mmCIF file of C-alpha atoms and ligand atoms in Angstrom:
data_model
loop_
_atom_site.group_PDB
_atom_site.id
_atom_site.type_symbol
_atom_site.label_atom_id
_atom_site.label_comp_id
_atom_site.label_asym_id
_atom_site.label_seq_id
_atom_site.Cartn_x
_atom_site.Cartn_y
_atom_site.Cartn_z
ATOM 1 C CA MET A 1 89.148 -34.674 -10.546
ATOM 2 C CA MET A 2 88.261 -31.817 -12.859
ATOM 3 C CA LYS A 3 91.173 -30.618 -14.838
ATOM 4 C CA LYS A 4 91.456 -26.919 -15.493
ATOM 5 C CA TYR A 5 93.128 -25.183 -18.426
ATOM 6 C CA LYS A 6 93.796 -21.460 -18.876
ATOM 7 C CA ILE A 7 93.220 -20.566 -22.471
ATOM 8 C CA ALA A 8 94.154 -17.141 -23.922
ATOM 9 C CA ALA A 9 91.895 -16.203 -26.864
ATOM 10 C CA ILE A 10 93.155 -13.556 -29.273
ATOM 11 C CA PRO A 11 90.493 -13.097 -31.998
ATOM 12 C CA ALA A 12 92.259 -9.970 -33.462
ATOM 13 C CA ASP A 13 90.940 -8.787 -36.789
ATOM 14 C CA GLY A 14 88.335 -9.373 -39.516
ATOM 15 C CA VAL A 15 86.875 -12.870 -39.645
ATOM 16 C CA GLY A 16 89.294 -13.836 -36.809
ATOM 17 C CA VAL A 17 86.644 -12.474 -34.396
ATOM 18 C CA GLU A 18 83.851 -14.513 -36.010
ATOM 19 C CA VAL A 19 85.705 -17.797 -36.155
ATOM 20 C CA ILE A 20 87.032 -17.487 -32.612
ATOM 21 C CA ASP A 21 83.482 -16.847 -31.314
ATOM 22 C CA ALA A 22 82.380 -19.991 -33.115
ATOM 23 C CA GLY A 23 85.371 -21.915 -31.860
ATOM 24 C CA LEU A 24 84.744 -20.973 -28.227
ATOM 25 C CA GLU A 25 81.131 -22.138 -28.546
ATOM 26 C CA VAL A 26 82.455 -25.483 -29.783
ATOM 27 C CA LEU A 27 85.204 -25.614 -27.120
ATOM 28 C CA HIS A 28 82.586 -25.199 -24.394
ATOM 29 C CA ALA A 29 80.332 -27.859 -25.980
ATOM 30 C CA ILE A 30 83.188 -30.426 -26.029
ATOM 31 C CA GLU A 31 84.118 -29.480 -22.475
ATOM 32 C CA LYS A 32 80.544 -30.119 -21.345
ATOM 33 C CA ARG A 33 80.346 -33.363 -23.339
ATOM 34 C CA ASP A 34 83.595 -34.633 -21.936
ATOM 35 C CA GLY A 35 82.895 -33.566 -18.303
ATOM 36 C CA ARG A 36 86.479 -34.114 -17.133
ATOM 37 C CA PHE A 37 88.081 -30.764 -17.906
ATOM 38 C CA GLU A 38 87.227 -27.093 -17.837
ATOM 39 C CA CYS A 39 88.665 -24.265 -19.949
ATOM 40 C CA GLU A 40 88.918 -20.945 -18.331
ATOM 41 C CA VAL A 41 89.070 -18.571 -21.361
ATOM 42 C CA GLU A 42 90.453 -15.096 -21.176
ATOM 43 C CA LYS A 43 89.946 -12.872 -24.293
ATOM 44 C CA PHE A 44 92.452 -10.274 -25.318
ATOM 45 C CA ASN A 45 91.346 -7.369 -27.471
ATOM 46 C CA TRP A 46 94.706 -6.940 -29.284
ATOM 47 C CA GLY A 47 94.981 -6.274 -32.975
ATOM 48 C CA SER A 48 94.403 -3.466 -35.516
ATOM 49 C CA GLN A 49 91.749 -1.623 -33.496
ATOM 50 C CA LEU A 50 94.239 -1.316 -30.584
ATOM 51 C CA TYR A 51 96.907 -0.193 -33.050
ATOM 52 C CA ARG A 52 94.684 2.632 -34.288
ATOM 53 C CA GLN A 53 94.188 3.758 -30.706
ATOM 54 C CA THR A 54 97.692 3.288 -29.284
ATOM 55 C CA GLY A 55 100.155 2.628 -32.158
ATOM 56 C CA GLU A 56 100.821 -0.865 -30.747
ATOM 57 C CA MET A 57 99.195 -4.185 -31.815
ATOM 58 C CA MET A 58 99.446 -5.384 -28.213
ATOM 59 C CA PRO A 59 100.677 -3.908 -24.958
ATOM 60 C CA THR A 60 104.475 -3.826 -24.371
ATOM 61 C CA ASP A 61 104.158 -6.667 -21.795
ATOM 62 C CA GLY A 62 101.690 -8.596 -23.993
ATOM 63 C CA VAL A 63 103.807 -11.704 -24.518
ATOM 64 C CA GLN A 64 104.641 -11.757 -20.841
ATOM 65 C CA GLN A 65 100.911 -11.799 -20.039
ATOM 66 C CA LEU A 66 100.514 -14.897 -22.196
ATOM 67 C CA ARG A 67 103.211 -16.962 -20.465
ATOM 68 C CA SER A 68 100.987 -18.144 -17.578
ATOM 69 C CA PHE A 69 98.378 -19.702 -20.015
ATOM 70 C CA ASP A 70 98.254 -23.411 -20.956
ATOM 71 C CA ALA A 71 97.465 -22.540 -24.619
ATOM 72 C CA ILE A 72 96.646 -19.717 -26.931
ATOM 73 C CA LEU A 73 93.834 -19.648 -29.502
ATOM 74 C CA PHE A 74 94.440 -17.093 -32.227
ATOM 75 C CA GLY A 75 92.101 -15.747 -34.967
ATOM 76 C CA ALA A 76 93.783 -13.756 -37.680
ATOM 77 C CA VAL A 77 95.538 -10.318 -38.028
ATOM 78 C CA GLY A 78 95.420 -7.879 -40.840
ATOM 79 C CA ALA A 79 93.472 -4.738 -41.787
ATOM 80 C CA PRO A 80 93.019 -2.939 -45.089
ATOM 81 C CA ASP A 81 94.296 0.439 -43.720
ATOM 82 C CA ILE A 82 97.493 -0.875 -41.904
ATOM 83 C CA ALA A 83 100.565 -2.301 -43.703
ATOM 84 C CA ASP A 84 100.567 -6.146 -43.443
ATOM 85 C CA HIS A 85 104.119 -6.235 -42.115
ATOM 86 C CA ILE A 86 103.181 -4.084 -39.140
ATOM 87 C CA THR A 87 100.121 -6.197 -38.186
ATOM 88 C CA LEU A 88 101.923 -9.528 -38.739
ATOM 89 C CA TRP A 89 105.146 -8.622 -36.930
ATOM 90 C CA GLY A 90 103.382 -6.645 -34.203
ATOM 91 C CA LEU A 91 101.263 -9.552 -33.054
ATOM 92 C CA ARG A 92 101.515 -13.058 -34.512
ATOM 93 C CA LEU A 93 105.204 -13.214 -35.252
ATOM 94 C CA ALA A 94 106.064 -11.364 -32.058
ATOM 95 C CA ILE A 95 104.206 -14.104 -30.103
ATOM 96 C CA CYS A 96 105.625 -17.081 -32.113
ATOM 97 C CA GLN A 97 109.242 -15.912 -31.880
ATOM 98 C CA THR A 98 109.160 -14.806 -28.233
ATOM 99 C CA LEU A 99 107.463 -17.933 -27.022
ATOM 100 C CA ASP A 100 109.929 -20.038 -29.133
ATOM 101 C CA GLN A 101 107.083 -21.837 -30.963
ATOM 102 C CA TYR A 102 109.556 -23.169 -33.496
ATOM 103 C CA ALA A 103 107.561 -26.050 -34.855
ATOM 104 C CA ASN A 104 104.535 -25.110 -36.902
ATOM 105 C CA VAL A 105 102.418 -28.163 -37.588
ATOM 106 C CA ARG A 106 99.867 -28.084 -40.419
ATOM 107 C CA PRO A 107 97.815 -31.223 -41.085
ATOM 108 C CA THR A 108 95.914 -31.403 -44.434
ATOM 109 C CA ARG A 109 93.317 -34.001 -45.301
ATOM 110 C CA ILE A 110 90.267 -33.984 -47.527
ATOM 111 C CA LEU A 111 87.474 -34.295 -44.964
ATOM 112 C CA PRO A 112 84.405 -36.381 -45.627
ATOM 113 C CA GLY A 113 81.997 -34.609 -48.061
ATOM 114 C CA ILE A 114 84.604 -32.106 -49.203
ATOM 115 C CA GLN A 115 85.539 -32.001 -52.847
ATOM 116 C CA SER A 116 89.190 -31.541 -53.784
ATOM 117 C CA PRO A 117 89.900 -29.448 -56.935
ATOM 118 C CA LEU A 118 92.035 -32.414 -57.961
ATOM 119 C CA ARG A 119 90.034 -34.943 -59.997
ATOM 120 C CA ASN A 120 89.443 -38.320 -58.298
ATOM 121 C CA VAL A 121 91.464 -37.466 -55.202
ATOM 122 C CA ASP A 122 89.884 -38.153 -51.761
ATOM 123 C CA GLY A 123 90.988 -38.398 -48.148
ATOM 124 C CA ASN A 124 92.660 -41.774 -48.729
ATOM 125 C CA MET A 125 95.002 -40.266 -51.235
ATOM 126 C CA LEU A 126 95.711 -36.899 -49.655
ATOM 127 C CA ASP A 127 96.659 -37.051 -45.993
ATOM 128 C CA TRP A 128 99.686 -34.921 -45.143
ATOM 129 C CA VAL A 129 101.228 -33.040 -42.261
ATOM 130 C CA ILE A 130 103.417 -30.163 -43.290
ATOM 131 C CA LEU A 131 105.972 -29.052 -40.687
ATOM 132 C CA ARG A 132 107.113 -25.462 -40.999
ATOM 133 C CA GLU A 133 110.266 -24.080 -39.380
ATOM 134 C CA ASN A 134 108.738 -21.224 -37.450
ATOM 135 C CA SER A 135 111.598 -19.344 -35.859
ATOM 136 C CA GLU A 136 114.295 -18.442 -38.402
ATOM 137 C CA GLY A 137 114.988 -18.904 -42.048
ATOM 138 C CA GLU A 138 113.623 -16.311 -44.426
ATOM 139 C CA TYR A 139 111.350 -14.725 -41.741
ATOM 140 C CA SER A 140 113.992 -14.113 -39.099
ATOM 141 C CA GLY A 141 113.471 -10.346 -39.466
ATOM 142 C CA GLN A 142 117.144 -9.640 -40.282
ATOM 143 C CA GLY A 143 117.812 -6.923 -42.788
ATOM 144 C CA GLY A 144 117.355 -3.258 -43.317
ATOM 145 C CA ARG A 145 116.839 -0.310 -45.705
ATOM 146 C CA THR A 146 119.064 2.502 -46.493
ATOM 147 C CA HIS A 147 118.969 5.641 -48.706
ATOM 148 C CA LYS A 148 115.202 5.642 -48.503
ATOM 149 C CA GLY A 149 113.549 7.342 -51.413
ATOM 150 C CA LEU A 150 116.759 7.903 -53.301
ATOM 151 C CA PRO A 151 117.645 6.100 -56.645
ATOM 152 C CA GLU A 152 120.331 4.152 -54.786
ATOM 153 C CA GLU A 153 117.784 2.925 -52.188
ATOM 154 C CA LEU A 154 118.479 -0.617 -51.086
ATOM 155 C CA ALA A 155 116.904 -3.231 -48.842
ATOM 156 C CA THR A 156 118.246 -6.564 -47.575
ATOM 157 C CA GLU A 157 116.114 -9.470 -46.314
ATOM 158 C CA VAL A 158 118.599 -11.920 -44.788
ATOM 159 C CA SER A 159 117.713 -15.509 -44.258
ATOM 160 C CA ILE A 160 119.200 -17.124 -41.155
ATOM 161 C CA PHE A 161 119.859 -20.814 -40.937
ATOM 162 C CA THR A 162 121.491 -22.177 -37.739
ATOM 163 C CA ARG A 163 122.688 -25.651 -36.915
ATOM 164 C CA ALA A 164 120.639 -25.568 -33.718
ATOM 165 C CA GLY A 165 117.550 -24.325 -35.530
ATOM 166 C CA ILE A 166 117.712 -26.814 -38.356
ATOM 167 C CA THR A 167 118.600 -29.781 -36.112
ATOM 168 C CA ARG A 168 115.606 -29.251 -33.812
ATOM 169 C CA ILE A 169 113.079 -28.875 -36.636
ATOM 170 C CA MET A 170 114.501 -31.941 -38.410
ATOM 171 C CA ARG A 171 114.280 -34.024 -35.255
ATOM 172 C CA TYR A 172 110.657 -32.902 -34.786
ATOM 173 C CA GLY A 173 110.000 -33.744 -38.454
ATOM 174 C CA PHE A 174 111.505 -37.255 -38.164
ATOM 175 C CA GLU A 175 109.554 -37.859 -34.926
ATOM 176 C CA LEU A 176 106.307 -36.666 -36.457
ATOM 177 C CA ALA A 177 106.869 -38.987 -39.490
ATOM 178 C CA GLN A 178 107.659 -41.805 -37.076
ATOM 179 C CA SER A 179 104.352 -41.245 -35.181
ATOM 180 C CA ARG A 180 102.371 -41.753 -38.398
ATOM 181 C CA PRO A 181 101.616 -45.170 -39.970
ATOM 182 C CA ARG A 182 103.669 -44.662 -43.172
ATOM 183 C CA LYS A 183 106.743 -43.350 -41.403
ATOM 184 C CA LEU A 184 107.559 -41.366 -44.495
ATOM 185 C CA LEU A 185 109.251 -37.910 -44.540
ATOM 186 C CA THR A 186 109.921 -35.531 -47.429
ATOM 187 C CA VAL A 187 112.545 -32.861 -46.802
ATOM 188 C CA VAL A 188 111.826 -29.830 -48.994
ATOM 189 C CA THR A 189 114.875 -27.800 -50.117
ATOM 190 C CA LYS A 190 116.216 -25.383 -52.680
ATOM 191 C CA SER A 191 119.930 -26.198 -52.373
ATOM 192 C CA ASN A 192 120.516 -25.939 -56.127
ATOM 193 C CA ALA A 193 119.973 -22.185 -56.025
ATOM 194 C CA GLN A 194 120.367 -21.218 -52.382
ATOM 195 C CA ARG A 195 123.873 -22.651 -51.979
ATOM 196 C CA HIS A 196 124.667 -21.855 -48.336
ATOM 197 C CA GLY A 197 121.686 -22.031 -45.950
ATOM 198 C CA MET A 198 119.864 -24.777 -47.913
ATOM 199 C CA VAL A 199 123.058 -26.836 -48.263
ATOM 200 C CA LEU A 200 123.450 -26.748 -44.439
ATOM 201 C CA TRP A 201 119.738 -27.680 -44.269
ATOM 202 C CA ASP A 202 120.357 -30.730 -46.517
ATOM 203 C CA GLU A 203 123.455 -31.830 -44.628
ATOM 204 C CA ILE A 204 121.689 -31.707 -41.269
ATOM 205 C CA ALA A 205 118.696 -33.609 -42.630
ATOM 206 C CA ALA A 206 121.028 -36.424 -43.652
ATOM 207 C CA GLU A 207 122.725 -36.395 -40.239
ATOM 208 C CA VAL A 208 119.473 -36.425 -38.330
ATOM 209 C CA ALA A 209 118.081 -39.148 -40.568
ATOM 210 C CA GLU A 210 120.651 -41.583 -39.119
ATOM 211 C CA GLU A 211 118.953 -41.296 -35.685
ATOM 212 C CA TYR A 212 115.683 -42.495 -37.188
ATOM 213 C CA PRO A 213 116.508 -45.604 -39.327
ATOM 214 C CA ASP A 214 112.844 -46.675 -39.308
ATOM 215 C CA VAL A 215 111.770 -43.514 -41.191
ATOM 216 C CA THR A 216 111.966 -43.549 -44.959
ATOM 217 C CA TRP A 217 112.902 -40.058 -46.262
ATOM 218 C CA ASP A 218 113.547 -38.275 -49.480
ATOM 219 C CA LYS A 219 114.440 -34.795 -50.610
ATOM 220 C CA MET A 220 112.586 -32.557 -52.993
ATOM 221 C CA LEU A 221 113.276 -29.142 -54.562
ATOM 222 C CA VAL A 222 110.487 -26.765 -53.584
ATOM 223 C CA ASP A 223 109.408 -25.975 -57.131
ATOM 224 C CA ALA A 224 109.197 -29.642 -58.059
ATOM 225 C CA MET A 225 107.307 -30.166 -54.805
ATOM 226 C CA THR A 226 104.298 -28.134 -56.123
ATOM 227 C CA VAL A 227 104.123 -30.509 -59.052
ATOM 228 C CA ARG A 228 104.277 -33.605 -56.906
ATOM 229 C CA MET A 229 101.659 -32.285 -54.486
ATOM 230 C CA THR A 230 99.293 -31.755 -57.376
ATOM 231 C CA LEU A 231 99.983 -34.778 -59.542
ATOM 232 C CA ASP A 232 101.014 -37.442 -57.067
ATOM 233 C CA PRO A 233 99.578 -36.495 -53.653
ATOM 234 C CA ALA A 234 99.482 -40.022 -52.379
ATOM 235 C CA SER A 235 103.232 -40.259 -52.592
ATOM 236 C CA LEU A 236 103.586 -37.776 -49.680
ATOM 237 C CA ASP A 237 102.953 -38.071 -45.964
ATOM 238 C CA THR A 238 104.998 -35.914 -43.580
ATOM 239 C CA ILE A 239 106.741 -32.891 -45.092
ATOM 240 C CA VAL A 240 109.317 -30.571 -43.509
ATOM 241 C CA ALA A 241 110.230 -27.232 -45.067
ATOM 242 C CA THR A 242 111.655 -23.769 -44.216
ATOM 243 C CA ASN A 243 109.549 -20.916 -42.948
ATOM 244 C CA LEU A 244 108.948 -19.434 -46.455
ATOM 245 C CA HIS A 245 108.690 -22.622 -48.421
ATOM 246 C CA ALA A 246 106.211 -24.236 -45.957
ATOM 247 C CA ASP A 247 104.173 -21.027 -45.809
ATOM 248 C CA ILE A 248 103.537 -21.239 -49.516
ATOM 249 C CA LEU A 249 103.209 -25.024 -49.765
ATOM 250 C CA SER A 250 100.668 -25.130 -46.905
ATOM 251 C CA ASP A 251 98.365 -22.667 -48.730
ATOM 252 C CA LEU A 252 98.583 -24.892 -51.790
ATOM 253 C CA ALA A 253 97.860 -27.904 -49.549
ATOM 254 C CA ALA A 254 94.821 -26.158 -48.054
ATOM 255 C CA ALA A 255 93.426 -25.318 -51.473
ATOM 256 C CA LEU A 256 93.997 -28.892 -52.715
ATOM 257 C CA ALA A 257 92.101 -30.212 -49.657
ATOM 258 C CA GLY A 258 89.123 -28.112 -50.545
ATOM 259 C CA SER A 259 89.404 -24.618 -48.941
ATOM 260 C CA ILE A 260 91.691 -22.426 -46.954
ATOM 261 C CA GLY A 261 88.812 -22.113 -44.489
ATOM 262 C CA ILE A 262 89.351 -25.716 -43.378
ATOM 263 C CA ALA A 263 93.094 -25.807 -42.622
ATOM 264 C CA PRO A 264 94.387 -25.625 -39.041
ATOM 265 C CA THR A 265 97.772 -25.025 -37.610
ATOM 266 C CA ALA A 266 99.593 -25.408 -34.333
ATOM 267 C CA ASN A 267 102.659 -23.212 -33.330
ATOM 268 C CA ILE A 268 104.295 -25.569 -30.933
ATOM 269 C CA ASN A 269 107.035 -25.025 -28.267
ATOM 270 C CA PRO A 270 107.956 -28.732 -27.972
ATOM 271 C CA GLN A 271 109.813 -28.154 -24.680
ATOM 272 C CA ARG A 272 106.615 -26.815 -23.163
ATOM 273 C CA ALA A 273 108.596 -24.033 -21.535
ATOM 274 C CA PHE A 274 106.045 -21.614 -23.102
ATOM 275 C CA PRO A 275 102.417 -22.038 -24.195
ATOM 276 C CA SER A 276 101.749 -23.085 -27.719
ATOM 277 C CA MET A 277 99.386 -21.302 -30.055
ATOM 278 C CA PHE A 278 96.633 -22.689 -32.262
ATOM 279 C CA GLU A 279 94.997 -20.943 -35.162
ATOM 280 C CA PRO A 280 93.366 -21.395 -38.547
ATOM 281 C CA ILE A 281 95.880 -20.802 -41.349
ATOM 282 C CA HIS A 282 93.696 -18.201 -43.141
ATOM 283 C CA GLY A 283 93.966 -14.459 -42.704
ATOM 284 C CA SER A 284 91.485 -11.821 -41.713
ATOM 285 C CA ALA A 285 89.575 -12.059 -45.060
ATOM 286 C CA PHE A 286 88.226 -8.587 -45.233
ATOM 287 C CA ASP A 287 86.234 -9.420 -48.357
ATOM 288 C CA ILE A 288 83.807 -11.510 -46.211
ATOM 289 C CA THR A 289 84.178 -9.847 -42.853
ATOM 290 C CA GLY A 290 80.885 -9.076 -41.117
ATOM 291 C CA LYS A 291 78.810 -11.239 -43.481
ATOM 292 C CA GLY A 292 78.677 -14.175 -41.045
ATOM 293 C CA VAL A 293 79.806 -16.615 -43.708
ATOM 294 C CA ALA A 294 83.420 -17.347 -42.690
ATOM 295 C CA ASN A 295 84.155 -21.051 -42.550
ATOM 296 C CA PRO A 296 84.976 -21.824 -38.890
ATOM 297 C CA THR A 297 86.214 -25.359 -39.597
ATOM 298 C CA GLY A 298 89.906 -24.390 -39.578
ATOM 299 C CA THR A 299 89.398 -22.939 -36.090
ATOM 300 C CA PHE A 300 87.554 -26.101 -34.936
ATOM 301 C CA TRP A 301 90.354 -28.322 -36.260
ATOM 302 C CA SER A 302 92.868 -26.076 -34.503
ATOM 303 C CA ILE A 303 91.012 -26.750 -31.276
ATOM 304 C CA VAL A 304 91.303 -30.520 -32.006
ATOM 305 C CA MET A 305 95.110 -29.930 -32.097
ATOM 306 C CA MET A 306 95.010 -27.785 -28.957
ATOM 307 C CA LEU A 307 93.136 -30.500 -26.971
ATOM 308 C CA ALA A 308 95.581 -33.171 -28.149
ATOM 309 C CA HIS A 309 98.486 -30.900 -27.022
ATOM 310 C CA LEU A 310 96.888 -30.425 -23.612
ATOM 311 C CA GLY A 311 96.621 -34.250 -23.234
ATOM 312 C CA GLU A 312 92.903 -34.467 -23.811
ATOM 313 C CA GLN A 313 93.218 -37.112 -26.475
ATOM 314 C CA GLU A 314 89.670 -38.485 -26.147
ATOM 315 C CA ALA A 315 88.002 -35.064 -26.376
ATOM 316 C CA SER A 316 90.262 -34.209 -29.271
ATOM 317 C CA GLU A 317 89.233 -37.320 -31.282
ATOM 318 C CA ARG A 318 85.574 -36.816 -30.408
ATOM 319 C CA LEU A 319 85.715 -33.186 -31.717
ATOM 320 C CA MET A 320 87.369 -34.347 -34.888
ATOM 321 C CA SER A 321 84.569 -36.923 -35.497
ATOM 322 C CA ALA A 322 81.966 -34.228 -34.903
ATOM 323 C CA ILE A 323 83.703 -31.991 -37.441
ATOM 324 C CA GLU A 324 83.745 -34.860 -39.980
ATOM 325 C CA HIS A 325 80.113 -35.540 -39.311
ATOM 326 C CA MET A 326 79.356 -31.927 -40.049
ATOM 327 C CA THR A 327 81.418 -31.680 -43.295
ATOM 328 C CA ALA A 328 79.719 -34.842 -44.594
ATOM 329 C CA GLN A 329 76.339 -33.022 -44.519
ATOM 330 C CA PRO A 330 75.655 -31.262 -47.849
ATOM 331 C CA GLY A 331 73.716 -28.557 -45.981
ATOM 332 C CA CYS A 332 76.788 -27.492 -43.992
ATOM 333 C CA ARG A 333 78.884 -25.970 -46.807
ATOM 334 C CA THR A 334 79.794 -22.333 -46.450
ATOM 335 C CA PRO A 335 80.321 -20.207 -49.670
ATOM 336 C CA ASP A 336 84.019 -21.019 -49.913
ATOM 337 C CA LEU A 337 82.903 -24.603 -50.442
ATOM 338 C CA GLY A 338 80.244 -23.682 -52.901
ATOM 339 C CA GLY A 339 77.336 -23.832 -50.421
ATOM 340 C CA SER A 340 75.090 -21.272 -48.763
ATOM 341 C CA ALA A 341 75.382 -22.216 -45.094
ATOM 342 C CA ASN A 342 76.762 -19.624 -42.686
ATOM 343 C CA THR A 343 79.089 -19.698 -39.734
ATOM 344 C CA ALA A 344 76.274 -20.221 -37.246
ATOM 345 C CA ASP A 345 74.851 -23.200 -39.187
ATOM 346 C CA VAL A 346 78.134 -24.931 -39.294
ATOM 347 C CA THR A 347 78.853 -24.240 -35.635
ATOM 348 C CA LYS A 348 75.452 -25.538 -34.592
ATOM 349 C CA ALA A 349 75.952 -28.701 -36.613
ATOM 350 C CA VAL A 350 79.170 -29.482 -34.735
ATOM 351 C CA VAL A 351 77.644 -28.604 -31.326
ATOM 352 C CA ASP A 352 74.713 -30.890 -32.122
ATOM 353 C CA ALA A 353 77.017 -33.726 -33.194
ATOM 354 C CA LEU A 354 78.831 -33.396 -29.842
ATOM 355 C CA ARG A 355 75.575 -33.814 -27.825
HETATM 356 P P1 NAI B 405 93.008 -14.479 -46.399
HETATM 357 O O1 NAI B 405 93.275 -15.782 -45.872
HETATM 358 O O2 NAI B 405 92.456 -13.514 -45.405
HETATM 359 O O3 NAI B 405 91.922 -14.565 -47.592
HETATM 360 C C1 NAI B 405 92.201 -15.232 -48.811
HETATM 361 C C2 NAI B 405 90.890 -15.697 -49.462
HETATM 362 O O4 NAI B 405 90.404 -16.803 -48.691
HETATM 363 C C3 NAI B 405 89.861 -14.648 -49.420
HETATM 364 O O5 NAI B 405 89.079 -14.711 -50.555
HETATM 365 C C4 NAI B 405 88.981 -14.989 -48.203
HETATM 366 O O6 NAI B 405 87.643 -14.618 -48.321
HETATM 367 C C5 NAI B 405 89.127 -16.489 -48.154
HETATM 368 N N1 NAI B 405 88.992 -17.008 -46.760
HETATM 369 C C6 NAI B 405 89.915 -16.831 -45.846
HETATM 370 N N2 NAI B 405 89.472 -17.373 -44.701
HETATM 371 C C7 NAI B 405 88.223 -17.851 -44.894
HETATM 372 C C8 NAI B 405 87.322 -18.575 -44.112
HETATM 373 N N3 NAI B 405 87.477 -18.803 -42.862
HETATM 374 N N4 NAI B 405 86.112 -18.944 -44.723
HETATM 375 C C9 NAI B 405 85.878 -18.626 -45.989
HETATM 376 N N5 NAI B 405 86.722 -17.986 -46.797
HETATM 377 C C10 NAI B 405 87.938 -17.595 -46.301
HETATM 378 O O7 NAI B 405 94.336 -13.938 -47.066
HETATM 379 P P2 NAI B 405 94.668 -12.501 -47.738
HETATM 380 O O8 NAI B 405 93.459 -11.967 -48.418
HETATM 381 O O9 NAI B 405 95.879 -12.703 -48.453
HETATM 382 O O10 NAI B 405 94.995 -11.534 -46.463
HETATM 383 C C11 NAI B 405 94.082 -10.767 -45.811
HETATM 384 C C12 NAI B 405 94.763 -10.173 -44.518
HETATM 385 O O11 NAI B 405 95.039 -11.261 -43.686
HETATM 386 C C13 NAI B 405 96.136 -9.522 -44.809
HETATM 387 O O12 NAI B 405 96.164 -8.346 -43.957
HETATM 388 C C14 NAI B 405 97.100 -10.560 -44.430
HETATM 389 O O13 NAI B 405 98.332 -10.001 -44.009
HETATM 390 C C15 NAI B 405 96.415 -11.233 -43.299
HETATM 391 N N6 NAI B 405 96.878 -12.581 -42.999
HETATM 392 C C16 NAI B 405 96.972 -13.009 -41.737
HETATM 393 C C17 NAI B 405 97.308 -14.283 -41.393
HETATM 394 C C18 NAI B 405 97.322 -14.652 -39.962
HETATM 395 O O14 NAI B 405 96.870 -13.948 -39.113
HETATM 396 N N7 NAI B 405 97.812 -15.820 -39.562
HETATM 397 C C19 NAI B 405 97.530 -15.296 -42.434
HETATM 398 C C20 NAI B 405 97.368 -14.799 -43.797
HETATM 399 C C21 NAI B 405 97.050 -13.507 -44.029
HETATM 400 MG MG1 MG B 406 100.470 -18.064 -45.284
#
């Protein structure tokens, strides 16, 4: 029987539009190759253009409209003429928080043919999954500003750490580590300087660790973590960190694995009460928008994660192999990887590999 999935596509801004077009081409190719499922894709024209027309990044009932989908494929938001906190909170964070996509999973690996800026490091030595707490912490949106424009103007940006929020992300982290061959988890913290929230974070990590005796785990201060990622990448496997810490570490990870254009991410609602959302980690990249040279690999890899989440394991693995087949070809490097291929060349190479 043919399975059917309803996919919401939100290309949004800048290169988001280009990489989602490429991604949908690849999605339809894998669907055809597999022959056992069909994706019915609905596109939403939300984003900065809509904001310029209506003052809103998406309609008031936008998130409600997404609830009936099986998964969401997201491009990127951000425009040079609109403040970043408006575009980000108006669309991406509004979706993640309302659909309780609290686990943000970010695999990082050096794909075949891709050169890491780290000397002598390849895919055997750098194979990580970073798990980002995606619903609270430093990006909970708590705070305010008073006395605007006056010398005594002040602003607060309050981090929120809850027992429930930390416990669920730690469990997800230990389970993710348990599902990987090395069963190794590093808990990133900053409890030396942040002596309330991060201390609770550490305590709950230790409590949850007792439920997973087969997982080896350690704790690392976030600043020292940047050094370890750079100098001893093979000592890491699964990593769990707060919303802010993981945001920064995963950009570093993406760069160490060759380019921010390759890295994927999944915003998961583990209970499956709401659809999960899949997206490349990069932003709208206005510096290259419209040139047709955006690297779509991060979007393709996000589709790999989406297919796995939907239960299409075989199609997911087949698509990953096609991506690796593409990256191994010297002619398939976009400018971010030092080559001169464009988005269409890379997309065609993956589609051809799937046939
Ligand atoms: P960015 O990720 O858009 O760009 C950083 C650098 O990476 C640029 O040089 C860009 O050309 C390059 N790059 C990004 N994606 C690429 C791709 N697919 N292929 C080749 N090169 C690529 O980050 P930036 O410049 O800090 O932010 C631009 C806008 O994007 C801002 O408005 C920001 O708020 C937004 N943003 C949105 C995100 C999202 O929607 N999830 C994430 C990060 C930033
Ligand atoms: Mg980021």
